[in-house]
Amino acid sequence: MKIKEIIKKSHAGDPFSKDELVQMLSGPPDSAGSYLLMAEANRISKELTADRAEIHAQFALNLAPCPRDCAFCSFAQRNRIFNEETRISPKQAIHLARQFEADGASAIYVMTTATYPFDLFLEMSREIRRNLKPETTMVANIGDQSRANAQKVKDVGYAGVYHALRLREGTNTSISPKARQRSIHNFLDAGLGVGTCVEPIGPEHSNEEIAEMVLFTGSFKPSFSGAARRIPIPGTAMARLGMISELRMAQIIAVTRLGVPRTVIGNCTHEPCTLGAMAGANLFWAEMGANPRDTTGKTEEGRGESVKSCKDLFWEAGWSTWDGPSRYYPPPLAS
Ligand code: SF4
């Protein structure tokens, strides 16, 4: 299929097949055809959001060696970056959440490693919720959960979760793909929005694998999809596989936008970058505290972006930004 035909099909809003997505992913990222796909994805993302990109913001309740051992994560036990657990206090958590709220983040994500005690997560979440404006969107980024626990996540005031079936789940992680998929459905069944992403993309992933994952993310009516490259954690086995360029990631962001139904208005990327925004990303994350892609416990002093710097990156790429609670997740419960 010629690029012109792909653009025509996209204008008509027709769904693309896996083979068509593979074809889009197969062109050189710096070719005219790839730039046309990026322009089309940008057009769609702007149309769906009235030209207002969102900035969400994440902090972690703990930093710990995690036994789920995802090879790409700085918390993984096998990577030996962090050898002891540290947890933040309710006061520190409230401070970080309120800081993000004051900075204008459209959603606040509370992250934990997979073995953080679930009851403690709920207790901390209740405290955070009580100290935020009722309309502020809260999102949980936690491990796999049963249907009953998913309900508890909703009941403490979360609008949604971030949960992804990662590329080569079960091979590069100790978690079965089925467990991730089951959790996604448990969260959805509880009435939570599920934001997701094609991640973490490395140079070894084939266009077929990426296309399949694009279609999977679009299959369950997520709050947003998107694409994120793997950030190498220095000294780890996975770092030796290298990293894709920002331009290749931009190409994949564009193909993800084209491959996911238009009923899904959000298209994220991480880490924030102007090429991503140019290629149709309409969601970036700011971060503070521990971060699974960083080797410092305070990512605001490392790789993490602030709400302000995310806004600036969108501006550089010709985007306006949204002020107010996220439109990608359903409204939060009253506290
Ligand atoms: S990605 Fe999550 S589950 Fe995997 S090692 Fe890191 S913290 Fe644990």
PDB file of N, CA and C in Angstrom, residues 15 42 47 53-54 91 124 150 181 184 194 198-199 209 234 236 241 257 289 321:
ATOM      1  N   PRO A  15      -9.875   1.095  10.126  1.00  0.00           N
ATOM      2  CA  PRO A  15      -8.834   0.428  10.916  1.00  0.00           C
ATOM      3  C   PRO A  15      -7.735  -0.187  10.044  1.00  0.00           C
ATOM      4  N   ASN A  42      -0.045  13.454  14.135  1.00  0.00           N
ATOM      5  CA  ASN A  42      -0.133  14.738  14.839  1.00  0.00           C
ATOM      6  C   ASN A  42      -1.496  15.388  14.586  1.00  0.00           C
ATOM      7  N   GLU A  47      -6.702  16.933  16.618  1.00  0.00           N
ATOM      8  CA  GLU A  47      -8.150  16.962  16.390  1.00  0.00           C
ATOM      9  C   GLU A  47      -8.896  16.368  17.590  1.00  0.00           C
ATOM     10  N   ALA A  53      -2.535  19.155  24.634  1.00  0.00           N
ATOM     11  CA  ALA A  53      -1.869  17.961  25.158  1.00  0.00           C
ATOM     12  C   ALA A  53      -1.929  17.968  26.683  1.00  0.00           C
ATOM     13  N   GLU A  54      -1.835  16.787  27.277  1.00  0.00           N
ATOM     14  CA  GLU A  54      -1.881  16.698  28.748  1.00  0.00           C
ATOM     15  C   GLU A  54      -0.519  16.347  29.342  1.00  0.00           C
ATOM     16  N   LYS A  91       3.377  12.247  54.953  1.00  0.00           N
ATOM     17  CA  LYS A  91       3.623  13.681  54.798  1.00  0.00           C
ATOM     18  C   LYS A  91       4.400  13.980  53.508  1.00  0.00           C
ATOM     19  N   MET A 124      -2.043   4.920  52.334  1.00  0.00           N
ATOM     20  CA  MET A 124      -1.329   6.108  51.833  1.00  0.00           C
ATOM     21  C   MET A 124      -2.208   6.842  50.803  1.00  0.00           C
ATOM     22  N   ALA A 150      -8.819  -4.585  42.773  1.00  0.00           N
ATOM     23  CA  ALA A 150      -9.067  -3.514  41.795  1.00  0.00           C
ATOM     24  C   ALA A 150     -10.216  -2.634  42.286  1.00  0.00           C
ATOM     25  N   GLN A 181      -2.576  -9.384  31.511  1.00  0.00           N
ATOM     26  CA  GLN A 181      -3.852  -9.197  30.810  1.00  0.00           C
ATOM     27  C   GLN A 181      -5.037  -9.352  31.761  1.00  0.00           C
ATOM     28  N   ILE A 184      -5.423  -6.212  33.767  1.00  0.00           N
ATOM     29  CA  ILE A 184      -6.026  -5.135  32.961  1.00  0.00           C
ATOM     30  C   ILE A 184      -7.549  -5.295  32.982  1.00  0.00           C
ATOM     31  N   VAL A 194      -7.840   2.375  32.154  1.00  0.00           N
ATOM     32  CA  VAL A 194      -6.504   1.767  32.088  1.00  0.00           C
ATOM     33  C   VAL A 194      -5.699   2.463  30.989  1.00  0.00           C
ATOM     34  N   VAL A 198       2.938   0.860  24.308  1.00  0.00           N
ATOM     35  CA  VAL A 198       3.818  -0.144  23.707  1.00  0.00           C
ATOM     36  C   VAL A 198       5.208   0.145  24.258  1.00  0.00           C
ATOM     37  N   GLU A 199       5.682  -0.697  25.152  1.00  0.00           N
ATOM     38  CA  GLU A 199       6.926  -0.404  25.868  1.00  0.00           C
ATOM     39  C   GLU A 199       7.569  -1.645  26.456  1.00  0.00           C
ATOM     40  N   GLU A 209       6.395  -7.643  16.154  1.00  0.00           N
ATOM     41  CA  GLU A 209       6.104  -7.602  17.595  1.00  0.00           C
ATOM     42  C   GLU A 209       5.473  -6.259  17.986  1.00  0.00           C
ATOM     43  N   PRO A 234      22.610   1.802  33.089  1.00  0.00           N
ATOM     44  CA  PRO A 234      24.038   1.528  32.904  1.00  0.00           C
ATOM     45  C   PRO A 234      24.510   0.278  33.654  1.00  0.00           C
ATOM     46  N   THR A 236      23.808  -2.871  33.052  1.00  0.00           N
ATOM     47  CA  THR A 236      22.917  -4.030  33.054  1.00  0.00           C
ATOM     48  C   THR A 236      23.015  -4.788  31.722  1.00  0.00           C
ATOM     49  N   LEU A 241      22.054  -4.186  24.828  1.00  0.00           N
ATOM     50  CA  LEU A 241      21.263  -4.278  23.589  1.00  0.00           C
ATOM     51  C   LEU A 241      21.075  -2.911  22.938  1.00  0.00           C
ATOM     52  N   ARG A 257      -0.605   5.768  16.993  1.00  0.00           N
ATOM     53  CA  ARG A 257      -1.793   6.630  16.852  1.00  0.00           C
ATOM     54  C   ARG A 257      -2.679   6.135  15.698  1.00  0.00           C
ATOM     55  N   GLY A 289      10.995  11.823  42.772  1.00  0.00           N
ATOM     56  CA  GLY A 289      11.288  10.668  43.623  1.00  0.00           C
ATOM     57  C   GLY A 289      11.884   9.526  42.826  1.00  0.00           C
ATOM     58  N   THR A 321      -1.302  23.258  25.782  1.00  0.00           N
ATOM     59  CA  THR A 321      -1.501  22.215  26.799  1.00  0.00           C
ATOM     60  C   THR A 321      -2.799  22.453  27.571  1.00  0.00           C
TER      61      THR A 321
END
